[in-house]
CSV table of C-alpha atoms in Angstrom, one decimal:
chain,number,residue,atom,x,y,z
G,1,UNK,CA,-5.7,48.9,42.6
G,2,UNK,CA,-5.4,52.4,41.4
G,3,UNK,CA,-2.1,54.3,40.8
G,4,UNK,CA,-0.7,56.1,43.7
G,5,UNK,CA,-0.7,59.9,43.2
G,6,UNK,CA,2.4,62.0,43.7
G,7,UNK,CA,0.8,63.3,46.9
G,8,UNK,CA,0.3,59.7,48.1
G,9,UNK,CA,3.8,58.7,47.2
G,10,UNK,CA,5.2,61.6,49.2
G,11,UNK,CA,3.0,60.6,52.2
G,12,UNK,CA,4.0,56.9,51.8
G,13,UNK,CA,7.7,57.9,51.8
G,14,UNK,CA,7.5,60.2,54.8
G,15,UNK,CA,5.5,57.7,56.8
G,16,UNK,CA,8.0,54.9,55.9
G,17,UNK,CA,11.0,56.9,56.8
G,18,UNK,CA,9.5,58.5,59.9
G,19,UNK,CA,8.6,55.2,61.5
G,20,UNK,CA,12.0,53.8,60.5
G,21,UNK,CA,13.9,56.7,62.1
G,22,UNK,CA,12.1,56.1,65.4
G,23,UNK,CA,13.6,52.6,65.5
G,24,UNK,CA,16.9,53.0,63.7
G,25,UNK,CA,18.4,56.2,65.2
G,26,UNK,CA,18.4,55.2,68.9
G,27,UNK,CA,19.3,51.6,68.1
G,28,UNK,CA,22.2,52.6,65.8
G,29,UNK,CA,23.5,55.2,68.3
G,30,UNK,CA,23.5,52.6,71.0
G,31,UNK,CA,25.2,49.8,68.9
G,32,UNK,CA,27.7,52.2,67.3
G,33,UNK,CA,28.5,54.1,70.5
G,34,UNK,CA,27.7,57.3,68.7
G,35,UNK,CA,26.0,60.4,70.0
G,36,UNK,CA,22.3,60.7,69.3
G,37,UNK,CA,22.8,64.1,67.6
G,38,UNK,CA,25.3,62.6,65.1
G,39,UNK,CA,23.1,59.5,64.5
G,40,UNK,CA,20.1,61.7,64.1
G,41,UNK,CA,21.9,63.8,61.5
G,42,UNK,CA,23.0,60.7,59.7
G,43,UNK,CA,19.5,59.3,59.9
G,44,UNK,CA,17.9,62.4,58.5
G,45,UNK,CA,20.5,62.6,55.7
G,46,UNK,CA,20.0,59.0,54.8
G,47,UNK,CA,16.2,59.3,55.0
G,48,UNK,CA,16.3,62.2,52.6
G,49,UNK,CA,18.5,60.2,50.2
G,50,UNK,CA,16.2,57.2,50.6
G,51,UNK,CA,13.0,59.2,50.0
G,52,UNK,CA,14.4,60.7,46.8
G,53,UNK,CA,15.6,57.2,45.7
G,54,UNK,CA,12.2,55.7,46.8
G,55,UNK,CA,10.3,58.1,44.6
G,56,UNK,CA,12.4,57.5,41.6
G,57,UNK,CA,12.8,53.7,42.0
G,58,UNK,CA,9.1,53.1,42.6
G,59,UNK,CA,8.0,55.2,39.7
G,60,UNK,CA,10.3,53.1,37.5
G,61,UNK,CA,9.3,49.8,39.1
G,62,UNK,CA,5.6,50.5,38.7
G,63,UNK,CA,6.0,51.6,35.1
G,64,UNK,CA,7.8,48.3,34.4
G,65,UNK,CA,5.8,45.9,36.6
G,66,UNK,CA,2.4,47.6,36.7
G,67,UNK,CA,0.4,49.4,39.2
G,68,UNK,CA,-1.5,46.4,40.6
G,69,UNK,CA,0.4,46.5,43.9
G,70,UNK,CA,-2.1,44.3,45.8
G,71,UNK,CA,-1.5,41.4,43.4
G,72,UNK,CA,2.3,41.4,43.9
G,73,UNK,CA,3.7,38.1,45.1
G,74,UNK,CA,6.0,37.7,48.0
G,75,UNK,CA,8.9,36.9,45.5
G,76,UNK,CA,8.2,40.2,43.6
G,77,UNK,CA,8.1,42.1,46.9
G,78,UNK,CA,11.4,40.6,48.0
G,79,UNK,CA,13.1,41.4,44.6
G,80,UNK,CA,11.6,44.9,44.7
G,81,UNK,CA,13.1,45.5,48.2
G,82,UNK,CA,16.5,43.9,47.3
G,83,UNK,CA,16.8,46.2,44.2
G,84,UNK,CA,15.9,49.2,46.2
G,85,UNK,CA,18.4,48.5,49.0
G,86,UNK,CA,21.3,47.8,46.6
G,87,UNK,CA,20.7,51.1,44.8
G,88,UNK,CA,20.5,52.9,48.1
G,89,UNK,CA,23.8,51.4,49.3
G,90,UNK,CA,25.6,53.2,46.4
G,91,UNK,CA,24.5,56.6,47.8
G,92,UNK,CA,24.7,56.0,51.5
G,93,UNK,CA,27.9,54.1,52.2
G,94,UNK,CA,30.0,57.2,51.4
G,95,UNK,CA,27.7,59.3,53.6
G,96,UNK,CA,28.2,56.8,56.5
G,97,UNK,CA,31.9,56.9,56.0
G,98,UNK,CA,32.0,60.7,56.1
G,99,UNK,CA,29.6,61.3,59.0
G,100,UNK,CA,30.8,58.6,61.3
G,101,UNK,CA,34.5,58.9,60.3
G,102,UNK,CA,34.6,55.2,59.3
G,103,UNK,CA,36.7,53.4,56.7
G,104,UNK,CA,34.9,51.4,54.0
G,105,UNK,CA,34.7,48.0,55.8
G,106,UNK,CA,33.1,49.3,59.0
G,107,UNK,CA,30.8,51.5,56.9
G,108,UNK,CA,29.8,48.5,54.8
G,109,UNK,CA,29.2,46.4,57.9
G,110,UNK,CA,27.0,49.2,59.4
G,111,UNK,CA,25.2,49.6,56.1
G,112,UNK,CA,24.7,45.8,55.8
G,113,UNK,CA,23.0,45.8,59.2
G,114,UNK,CA,20.7,48.6,57.9
G,115,UNK,CA,20.0,46.6,54.8
G,116,UNK,CA,18.9,43.6,56.7
G,117,UNK,CA,16.6,45.7,58.9
G,118,UNK,CA,15.2,47.6,55.9
G,119,UNK,CA,14.6,44.6,53.8
G,120,UNK,CA,12.4,43.1,56.4
G,121,UNK,CA,10.9,46.5,57.3
G,122,UNK,CA,10.1,47.4,53.7
G,123,UNK,CA,8.4,44.1,52.9
G,124,UNK,CA,6.3,44.3,56.1
G,125,UNK,CA,5.5,48.0,55.8
G,126,UNK,CA,4.6,47.9,52.1
G,127,UNK,CA,2.5,44.8,52.5
G,128,UNK,CA,0.6,46.4,55.4
G,129,UNK,CA,0.3,49.8,53.6
G,130,UNK,CA,-1.0,48.2,50.4
G,131,UNK,CA,-3.6,46.2,52.3
G,132,UNK,CA,-4.7,49.1,54.5
G,133,UNK,CA,-4.9,51.3,51.4
G,134,UNK,CA,-7.0,48.6,49.6
G,135,UNK,CA,-9.5,48.4,52.4
G,136,UNK,CA,-9.7,52.1,53.0
G,137,UNK,CA,-9.5,53.5,49.5
G,138,UNK,CA,-10.0,50.8,46.9
G,139,UNK,CA,-12.7,48.7,48.5
G,140,UNK,CA,-14.6,51.9,49.4
G,141,UNK,CA,-14.5,53.0,45.7
G,142,UNK,CA,-15.9,49.7,44.6
G,143,UNK,CA,-19.1,50.2,46.6
C-alpha cells in the first residue's frame, strides 16, 4: 500500500474527527449534564488537539513500523490505538478540567470514557478506511 500524502492525512484526520464529533458531542452533553454549546466547544478544542497529535503520531508510527497499513495485524492496530490515546490524554485532561470546571478525578473519568470509545472507534474507522482506500486507490493502480 502506498504512503499517504500529507493531503490525504489531513482528509483522514478531518473525516475521523468529524464523524466522532457527531457521536461524542451530543452523547457527552447528555451524560455530563452540560450544555451543547460548552460540549461543542470542548469537542472542537479536543478535535484540533487530536488532529495535530494524530498527524505527528502517525508520521512517527509509519516511519518506525512501515507504510504497509493494509498488512497490519489486529494486535498492531490495538497497540497503535492505545499509544495514540495515552499520548492524547496528556494534552486533553487539563483541557477537560478547565472547560468543564472539573477536578482531576472527574476529568480522568470523563477522559477514560472517551478513551474507551475512541479505542474502539479508531480501530474500526482505520480498518475500514484502509480497506476502502485499498479497493478504491491501490487496487485500481494495480490494474
